[in-house]
Short mmCIF file of C-alpha atoms in Angstrom, two decimals:
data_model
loop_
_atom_site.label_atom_id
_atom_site.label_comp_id
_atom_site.label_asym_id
_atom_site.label_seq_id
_atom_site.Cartn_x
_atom_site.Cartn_y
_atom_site.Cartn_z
CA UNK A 1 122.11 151.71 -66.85
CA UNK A 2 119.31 149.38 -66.56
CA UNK A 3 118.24 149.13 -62.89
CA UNK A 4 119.79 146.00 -61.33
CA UNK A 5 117.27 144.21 -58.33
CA UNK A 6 118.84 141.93 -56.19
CA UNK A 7 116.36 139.78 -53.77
CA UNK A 8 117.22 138.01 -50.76
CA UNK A 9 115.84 135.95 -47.94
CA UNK A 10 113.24 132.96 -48.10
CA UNK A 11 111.25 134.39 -50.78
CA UNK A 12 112.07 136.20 -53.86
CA UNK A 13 109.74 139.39 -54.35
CA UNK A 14 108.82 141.14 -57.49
CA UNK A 15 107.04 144.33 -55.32
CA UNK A 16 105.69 147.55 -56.50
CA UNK A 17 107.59 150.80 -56.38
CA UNK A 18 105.12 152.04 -53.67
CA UNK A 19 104.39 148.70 -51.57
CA UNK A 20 103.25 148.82 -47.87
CA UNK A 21 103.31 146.24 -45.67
CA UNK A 22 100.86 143.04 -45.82
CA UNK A 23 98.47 143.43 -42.88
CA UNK A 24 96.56 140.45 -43.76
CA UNK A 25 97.26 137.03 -44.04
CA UNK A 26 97.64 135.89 -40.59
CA UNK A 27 96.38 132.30 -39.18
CA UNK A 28 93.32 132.14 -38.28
CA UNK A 29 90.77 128.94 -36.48
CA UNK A 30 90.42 126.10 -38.70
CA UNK A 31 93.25 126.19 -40.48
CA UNK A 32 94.34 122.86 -38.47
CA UNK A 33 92.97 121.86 -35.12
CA UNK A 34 96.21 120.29 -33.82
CA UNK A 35 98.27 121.53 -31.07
CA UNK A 36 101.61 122.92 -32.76
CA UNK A 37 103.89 125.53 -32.61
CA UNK A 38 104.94 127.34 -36.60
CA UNK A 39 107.04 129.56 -37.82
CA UNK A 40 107.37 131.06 -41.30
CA UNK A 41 109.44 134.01 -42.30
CA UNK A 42 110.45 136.08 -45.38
CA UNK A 43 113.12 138.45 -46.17
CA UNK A 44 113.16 140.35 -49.62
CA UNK A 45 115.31 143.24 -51.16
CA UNK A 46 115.54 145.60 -54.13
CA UNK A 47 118.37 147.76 -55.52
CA UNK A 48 117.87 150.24 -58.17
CA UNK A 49 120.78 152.37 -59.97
CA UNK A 50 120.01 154.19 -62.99
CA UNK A 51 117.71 157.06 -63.26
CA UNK A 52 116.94 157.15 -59.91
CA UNK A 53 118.92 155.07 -57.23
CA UNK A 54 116.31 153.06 -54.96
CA UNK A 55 117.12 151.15 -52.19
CA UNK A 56 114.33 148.65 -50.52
CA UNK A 57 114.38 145.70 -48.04
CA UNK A 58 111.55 144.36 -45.90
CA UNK A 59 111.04 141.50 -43.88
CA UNK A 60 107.82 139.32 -42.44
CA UNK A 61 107.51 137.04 -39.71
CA UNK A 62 104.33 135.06 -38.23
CA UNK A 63 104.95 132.66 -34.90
CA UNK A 64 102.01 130.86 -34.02
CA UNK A 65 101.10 128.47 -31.38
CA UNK A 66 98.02 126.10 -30.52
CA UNK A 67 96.82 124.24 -27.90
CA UNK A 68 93.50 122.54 -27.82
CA UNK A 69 90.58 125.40 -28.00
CA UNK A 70 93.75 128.23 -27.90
CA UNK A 71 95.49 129.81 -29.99
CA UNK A 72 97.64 132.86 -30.23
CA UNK A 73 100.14 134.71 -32.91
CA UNK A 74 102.65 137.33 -33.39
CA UNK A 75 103.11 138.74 -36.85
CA UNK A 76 105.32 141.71 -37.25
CA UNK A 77 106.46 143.36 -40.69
CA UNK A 78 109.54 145.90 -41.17
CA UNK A 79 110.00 148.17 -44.66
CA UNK A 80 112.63 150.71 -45.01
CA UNK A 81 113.51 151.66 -48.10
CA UNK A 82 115.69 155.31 -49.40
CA UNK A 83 116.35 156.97 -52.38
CA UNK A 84 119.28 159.06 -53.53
CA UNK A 85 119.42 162.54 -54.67
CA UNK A 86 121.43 165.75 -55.67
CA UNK A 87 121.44 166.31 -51.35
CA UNK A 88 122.06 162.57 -50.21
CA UNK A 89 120.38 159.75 -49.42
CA UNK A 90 116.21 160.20 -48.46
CA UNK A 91 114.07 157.87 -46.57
CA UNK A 92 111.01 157.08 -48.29
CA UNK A 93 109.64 154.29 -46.47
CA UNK A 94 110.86 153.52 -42.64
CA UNK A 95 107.73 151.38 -41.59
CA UNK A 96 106.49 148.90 -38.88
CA UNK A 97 104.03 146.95 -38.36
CA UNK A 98 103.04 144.06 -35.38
CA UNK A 99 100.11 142.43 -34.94
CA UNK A 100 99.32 140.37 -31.95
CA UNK A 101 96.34 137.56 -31.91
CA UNK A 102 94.12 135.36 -29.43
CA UNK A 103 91.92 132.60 -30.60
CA UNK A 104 89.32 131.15 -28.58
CA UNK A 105 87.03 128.13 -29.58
CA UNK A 106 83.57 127.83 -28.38
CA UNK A 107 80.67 125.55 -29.01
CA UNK A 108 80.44 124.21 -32.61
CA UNK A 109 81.89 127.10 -35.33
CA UNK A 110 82.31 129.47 -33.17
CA UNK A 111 85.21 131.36 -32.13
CA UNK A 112 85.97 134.46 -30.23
CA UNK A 113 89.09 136.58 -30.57
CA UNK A 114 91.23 139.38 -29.85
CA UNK A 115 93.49 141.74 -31.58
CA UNK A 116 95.86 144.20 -31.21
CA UNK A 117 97.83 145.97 -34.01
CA UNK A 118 100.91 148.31 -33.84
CA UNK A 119 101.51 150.31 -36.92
CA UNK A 120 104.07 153.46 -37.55
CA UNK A 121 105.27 154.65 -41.12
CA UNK A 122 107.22 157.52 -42.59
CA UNK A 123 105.51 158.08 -45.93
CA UNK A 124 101.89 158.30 -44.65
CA UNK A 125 103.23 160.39 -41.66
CA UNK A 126 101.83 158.09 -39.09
CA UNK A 127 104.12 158.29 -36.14
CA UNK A 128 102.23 155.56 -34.65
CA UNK A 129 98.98 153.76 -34.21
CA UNK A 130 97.58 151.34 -32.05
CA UNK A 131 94.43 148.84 -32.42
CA UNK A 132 92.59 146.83 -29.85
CA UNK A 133 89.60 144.98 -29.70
CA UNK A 134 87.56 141.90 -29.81
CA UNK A 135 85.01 139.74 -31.42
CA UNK A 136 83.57 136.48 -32.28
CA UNK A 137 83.46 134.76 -35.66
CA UNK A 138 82.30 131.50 -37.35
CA UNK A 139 83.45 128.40 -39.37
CA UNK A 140 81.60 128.40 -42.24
CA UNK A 141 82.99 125.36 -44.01
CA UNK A 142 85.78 123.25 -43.17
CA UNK A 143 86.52 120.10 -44.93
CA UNK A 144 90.13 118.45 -45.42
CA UNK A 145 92.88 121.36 -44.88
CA UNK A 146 90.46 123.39 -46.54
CA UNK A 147 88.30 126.20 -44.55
CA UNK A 148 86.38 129.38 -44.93
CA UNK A 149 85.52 131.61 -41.71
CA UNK A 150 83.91 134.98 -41.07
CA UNK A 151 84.22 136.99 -38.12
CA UNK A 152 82.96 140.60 -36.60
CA UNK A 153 84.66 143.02 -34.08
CA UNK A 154 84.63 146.16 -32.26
CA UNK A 155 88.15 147.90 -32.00
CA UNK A 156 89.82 151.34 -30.09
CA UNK A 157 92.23 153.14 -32.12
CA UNK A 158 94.98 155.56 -30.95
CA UNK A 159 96.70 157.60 -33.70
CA UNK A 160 99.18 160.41 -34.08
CA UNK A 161 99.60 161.65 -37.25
CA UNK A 162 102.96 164.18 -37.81
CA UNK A 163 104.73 162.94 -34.73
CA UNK A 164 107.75 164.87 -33.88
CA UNK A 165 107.04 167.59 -37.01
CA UNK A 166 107.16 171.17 -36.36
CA UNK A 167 104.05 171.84 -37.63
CA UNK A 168 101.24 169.17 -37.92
CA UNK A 169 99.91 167.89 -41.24
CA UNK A 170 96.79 168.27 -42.49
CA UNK A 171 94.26 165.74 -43.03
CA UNK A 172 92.60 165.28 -46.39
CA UNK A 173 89.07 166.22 -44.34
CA UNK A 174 90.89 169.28 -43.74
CA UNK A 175 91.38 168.87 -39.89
CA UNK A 176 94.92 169.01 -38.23
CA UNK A 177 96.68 165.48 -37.86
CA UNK A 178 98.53 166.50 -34.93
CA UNK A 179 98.16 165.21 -31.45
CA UNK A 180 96.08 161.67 -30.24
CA UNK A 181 93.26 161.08 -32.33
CA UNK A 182 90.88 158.46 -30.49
CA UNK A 183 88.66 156.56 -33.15
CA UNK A 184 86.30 153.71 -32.52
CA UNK A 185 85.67 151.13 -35.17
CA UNK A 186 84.45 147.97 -36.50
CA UNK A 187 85.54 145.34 -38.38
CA UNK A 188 84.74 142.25 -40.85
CA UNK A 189 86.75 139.62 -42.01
CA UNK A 190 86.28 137.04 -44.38
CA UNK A 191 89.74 134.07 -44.40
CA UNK A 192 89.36 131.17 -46.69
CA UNK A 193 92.34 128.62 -47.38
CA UNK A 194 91.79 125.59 -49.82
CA UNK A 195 93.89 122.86 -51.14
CA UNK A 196 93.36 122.60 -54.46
CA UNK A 197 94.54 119.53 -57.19
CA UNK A 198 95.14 116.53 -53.99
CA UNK A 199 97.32 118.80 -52.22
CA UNK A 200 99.28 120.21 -55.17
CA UNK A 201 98.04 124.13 -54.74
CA UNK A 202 97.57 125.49 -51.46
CA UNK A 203 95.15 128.85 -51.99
CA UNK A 204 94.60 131.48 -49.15
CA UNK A 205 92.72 134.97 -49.20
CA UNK A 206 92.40 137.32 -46.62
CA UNK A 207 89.64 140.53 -47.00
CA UNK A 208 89.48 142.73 -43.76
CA UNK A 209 87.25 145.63 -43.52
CA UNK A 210 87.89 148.22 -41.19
CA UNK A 211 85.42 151.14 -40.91
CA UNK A 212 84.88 154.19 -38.16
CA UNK A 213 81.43 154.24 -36.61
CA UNK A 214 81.60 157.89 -37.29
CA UNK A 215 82.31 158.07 -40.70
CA UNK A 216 82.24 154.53 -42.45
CA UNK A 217 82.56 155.98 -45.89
CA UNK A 218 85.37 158.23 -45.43
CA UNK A 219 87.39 156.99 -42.58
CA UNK A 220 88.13 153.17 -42.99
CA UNK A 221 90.78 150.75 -44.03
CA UNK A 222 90.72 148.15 -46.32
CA UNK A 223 93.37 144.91 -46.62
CA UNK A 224 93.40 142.05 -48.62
CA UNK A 225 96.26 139.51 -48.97
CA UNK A 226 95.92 136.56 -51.64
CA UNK A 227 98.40 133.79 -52.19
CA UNK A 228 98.56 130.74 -54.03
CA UNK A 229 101.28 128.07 -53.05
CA UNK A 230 102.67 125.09 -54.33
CA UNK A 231 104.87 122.98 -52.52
CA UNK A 232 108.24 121.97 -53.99
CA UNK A 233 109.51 119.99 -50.86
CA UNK A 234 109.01 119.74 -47.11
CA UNK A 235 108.72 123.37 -45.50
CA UNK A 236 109.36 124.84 -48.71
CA UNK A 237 107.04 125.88 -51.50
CA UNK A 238 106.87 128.09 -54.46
CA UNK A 239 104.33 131.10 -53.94
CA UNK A 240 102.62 134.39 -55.94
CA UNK A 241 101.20 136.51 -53.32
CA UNK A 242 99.26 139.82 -53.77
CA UNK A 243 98.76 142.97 -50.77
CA UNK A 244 96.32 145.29 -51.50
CA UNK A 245 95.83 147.83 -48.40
CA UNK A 246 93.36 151.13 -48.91
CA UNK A 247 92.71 153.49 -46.64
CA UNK A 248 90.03 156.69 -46.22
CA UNK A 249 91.40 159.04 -44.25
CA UNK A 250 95.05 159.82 -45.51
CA UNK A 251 97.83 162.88 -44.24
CA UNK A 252 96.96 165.39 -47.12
CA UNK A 253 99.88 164.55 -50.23
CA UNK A 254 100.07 160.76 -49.45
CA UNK A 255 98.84 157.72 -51.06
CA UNK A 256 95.26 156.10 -50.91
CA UNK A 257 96.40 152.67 -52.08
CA UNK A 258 99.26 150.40 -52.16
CA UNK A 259 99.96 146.92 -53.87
CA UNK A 260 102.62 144.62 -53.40
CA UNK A 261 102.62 141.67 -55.58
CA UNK A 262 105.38 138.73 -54.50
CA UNK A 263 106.30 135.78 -56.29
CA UNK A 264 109.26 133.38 -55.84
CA UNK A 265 109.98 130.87 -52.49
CA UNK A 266 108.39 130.57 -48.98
CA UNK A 267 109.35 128.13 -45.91
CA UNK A 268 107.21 127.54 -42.82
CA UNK A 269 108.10 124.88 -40.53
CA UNK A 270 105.82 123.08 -37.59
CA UNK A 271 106.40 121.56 -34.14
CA UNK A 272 103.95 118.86 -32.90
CA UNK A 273 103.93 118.21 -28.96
CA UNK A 274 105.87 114.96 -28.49
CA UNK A 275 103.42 112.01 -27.56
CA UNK A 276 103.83 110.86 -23.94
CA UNK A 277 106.26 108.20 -23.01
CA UNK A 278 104.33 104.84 -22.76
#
């Protein structure tokens, strides 16, 4: 039986077997100086009965808001997905992801920001892991909906791999992954988003970089998110989206990589303040 894939929600996803979540991709200063509140969500789904039976559904969220030189976002991410066998049903993928955002604008291009990320997932045996920090960055070009930005932090990061297991897992480095692991790192990010043929493409990329100070070759994560968009009517607009995440230091067994590459419908909607009464 050829596997059947059913996709719901306000976009349609094609996603790899193995996907993670898209870290990347979040708002960001320049993107439009107006005060607003936005909201734009996505809900996807795949089914799988054949060979092997798969069951997947995730869902994203971001809610921003901005007011003058401020501005602040939520963007959480959910993936569970299962697959059957001879004993049952297995969870593959049970993961979470929230990341929390202040924007503040300073004199000319420059920003300042801070960040904190919430992250848990079954398959790389993360029971949870928190990131906080702060930094500054800079508008490098902005011109007509279109922008590119850099920016540099310093973070904190609290992990525990194994959680609740008997026994805890072993890092690839060969150390045990059990109990708090306290980790201090840095980060780069380089945003750009562009509108292309008189408002007929909308293109965004996302690249952050986040190394240890310890051990920047070994222990780091890498995220990308790319997207190209083209509107098909107000709020709604037809999108191919790639998530690219990498990471250094892994549980021993699990996955470097993951890729997730979306294509089908997004919708975002935008409140304005309401002008004064005259």
């Amino acid at each position: 039986m050829r596997p059947l894939c059913v996709v719901v929600g306000l976009m349609l996803a094609g996603r790899a077997a193995h996907a993670q979540s898209p870290r990347a991709g979040g708002p960001a200063p320049g993107d439009d100086p107006s005060s607003r509140v936005a909201v734009e969500g996505a809900l996807s789904g795949n089914i799988a009965r054949g060979f092997v039976d798969r069951e997947l559904i995730s869902a994203r969220g971001i809610l921003q808001a901005w007011s003058g030189p401020l501005g602040f976002y939520v963007q959480p991410y959910w993936l569970y997905g299962r697959v059957g066998t001879p004993m049952g049903k297995l969870t593959t993928d049970n993961e979470v992801y929230v990341r929390t955002g202040v924007f503040r604008a300073l004199t000319g291009p420059l920003f300042a920001y801070g960040v904190t990320v919430y992250d848990r997932s079954v398959r790389r045996q993360i029971e949870h892991r928190n990131l906080a920090g702060a930094g500054l960055g800079v508008t490098l070009w902005q011109c007509k909906g279109s922008s590119l930005l850099s920016s540099v932090g310093v973070l904190h990061e609290v992990a525990d791999y194994g959680g609740k297991l008997d026994k805890a897992p072993l890092l690839e480095d060969g150390r045990e992954g059990g109990g708090l692991r306290n980790t201090a790192r840095w980060s780069i990010r380089i945003y750009g988003r562009y509108k292309l043929a008189d408002g007929k493409l909308n293109l965004l990329h996302d690249l952050i970089v986040i190394p240890s100070f310890r051990d920047p070759s070994d222990d780091y994560r890498v995220l990308f998110y790319g997207a190209i968009d083209a509107p098909i009517a107000k709020g709604f607009s037809a999108r191919i989206s790639a998530d690219a995440t990498r990471e250094g230091l892994i549980v021993a067994g699990t996955k470097h990589d993951d890729l997730a590459i979306t294509f089908g419908v997004a919708y975002k909607n935008e409140w304005p303040p309401k002008p004064p009464p005259k």
